[in-house]
Amino acid sequence: MNFRRHWQLLVMSMQDNYALWFCSLHRPPPTQLRQAIDCSIPASIMMGGRSIVNSRKIAWISLKCNRQNGSYECGYYVMYWMTHIVRSHITS
């Protein structure tokens, strides 16, 4: 995701009901993004045939991760985190 010329990574698990946020500037996720995702979760649950009565609100987790020193490393870090998640077979 490229927000204001800064690359960040959002990893979501619909089954476990969480969203992991990676930002090399250690910024929180934008409010508009959080609201859009929080509003779309009940719709996706209903489309999956599950009841929204028992559904929990999505847990947003901002991870402490590498911090960039300059103004251009964010793309490198996003690619690094994606590669690390895939190569390590991280599923939880």
Short mmCIF file of C-alpha atoms in Angstrom, two decimals:
data_model
loop_
_atom_site.label_atom_id
_atom_site.label_comp_id
_atom_site.label_asym_id
_atom_site.label_seq_id
_atom_site.Cartn_x
_atom_site.Cartn_y
_atom_site.Cartn_z
CA MET A 1 0.00 0.00 0.00
CA ASN A 2 1.40 3.37 -0.99
CA PHE A 3 0.00 6.11 1.23
CA ARG A 4 1.34 9.62 0.67
CA ARG A 5 4.38 8.26 -1.19
CA HIS A 6 5.29 5.96 1.67
CA TRP A 7 5.06 2.16 1.30
CA GLN A 8 3.54 0.21 4.18
CA LEU A 9 2.32 -3.36 4.55
CA LEU A 10 -1.04 -4.59 5.83
CA VAL A 11 -1.47 -8.32 6.52
CA MET A 12 -4.96 -9.50 7.43
CA SER A 13 -6.32 -12.77 8.75
CA MET A 14 -10.07 -13.00 8.37
CA GLN A 15 -10.15 -16.35 10.20
CA ASP A 16 -8.28 -15.07 13.25
CA ASN A 17 -9.79 -11.57 12.99
CA TYR A 18 -6.66 -9.43 13.06
CA ALA A 19 -4.78 -6.93 10.93
CA LEU A 20 -1.00 -6.56 11.21
CA TRP A 21 0.44 -3.17 10.27
CA PHE A 22 4.08 -2.76 9.20
CA CYS A 23 5.39 0.81 8.82
CA SER A 24 9.09 1.69 8.69
CA LEU A 25 8.28 5.20 9.99
CA HIS A 26 6.33 3.66 12.90
CA ARG A 27 3.16 5.52 11.94
CA PRO A 28 -0.26 4.09 12.83
CA PRO A 29 -2.57 2.94 10.02
CA PRO A 30 -4.52 5.82 8.44
CA THR A 31 -7.93 6.38 10.03
CA GLN A 32 -9.69 6.17 6.66
CA LEU A 33 -8.14 2.75 5.99
CA ARG A 34 -9.11 1.42 9.42
CA GLN A 35 -12.67 2.65 9.03
CA ALA A 36 -13.01 1.15 5.55
CA ILE A 37 -11.76 -2.24 6.69
CA ASP A 38 -13.75 -2.21 9.94
CA CYS A 39 -16.93 -1.47 7.96
CA SER A 40 -16.24 -4.13 5.32
CA ILE A 41 -15.63 -6.99 7.77
CA PRO A 42 -19.33 -7.54 8.71
CA ALA A 43 -20.28 -7.64 5.01
CA SER A 44 -17.66 -10.27 4.23
CA ILE A 45 -18.77 -12.34 7.22
CA MET A 46 -22.38 -12.26 6.04
CA MET A 47 -21.31 -13.24 2.51
CA GLY A 48 -19.47 -16.20 4.00
CA GLY A 49 -22.69 -17.39 5.62
CA ARG A 50 -21.62 -16.70 9.20
CA SER A 51 -23.63 -14.71 11.71
CA ILE A 52 -22.36 -11.21 12.48
CA VAL A 53 -23.95 -11.33 15.94
CA ASN A 54 -21.06 -13.35 17.37
CA SER A 55 -18.34 -11.71 15.30
CA ARG A 56 -15.59 -9.77 17.04
CA LYS A 57 -14.22 -6.45 15.92
CA ILE A 58 -10.95 -6.81 14.03
CA ALA A 59 -7.83 -6.39 16.21
CA TRP A 60 -5.33 -3.92 14.76
CA ILE A 61 -1.71 -4.69 15.67
CA SER A 62 1.07 -2.24 14.80
CA LEU A 63 4.28 -4.22 14.83
CA LYS A 64 7.60 -2.86 15.99
CA CYS A 65 9.75 -3.33 12.92
CA ASN A 66 12.81 -1.93 11.18
CA ARG A 67 12.90 1.85 11.15
CA GLN A 68 14.13 3.58 8.01
CA ASN A 69 16.90 6.18 8.35
CA GLY A 70 16.45 8.00 5.05
CA SER A 71 13.55 8.91 2.84
CA TYR A 72 13.54 6.02 0.37
CA GLU A 73 13.98 2.70 2.24
CA CYS A 74 10.26 2.02 2.83
CA GLY A 75 9.87 0.03 -0.41
CA TYR A 76 12.85 -2.12 0.52
CA TYR A 77 11.39 -2.89 3.96
CA VAL A 78 7.96 -3.81 2.54
CA MET A 79 9.63 -6.26 0.13
CA TYR A 80 11.83 -7.58 2.97
CA TRP A 81 8.83 -8.25 5.25
CA MET A 82 6.83 -9.91 2.46
CA THR A 83 9.78 -12.13 1.53
CA HIS A 84 10.35 -13.03 5.18
CA ILE A 85 6.68 -13.97 5.72
CA VAL A 86 6.55 -16.14 2.58
CA ARG A 87 9.95 -17.84 3.00
CA SER A 88 9.33 -18.58 6.67
CA HIS A 89 5.83 -19.97 5.94
CA ILE A 90 4.42 -17.74 8.67
CA THR A 91 0.69 -18.35 8.93
CA SER A 92 -0.07 -17.12 12.44
#
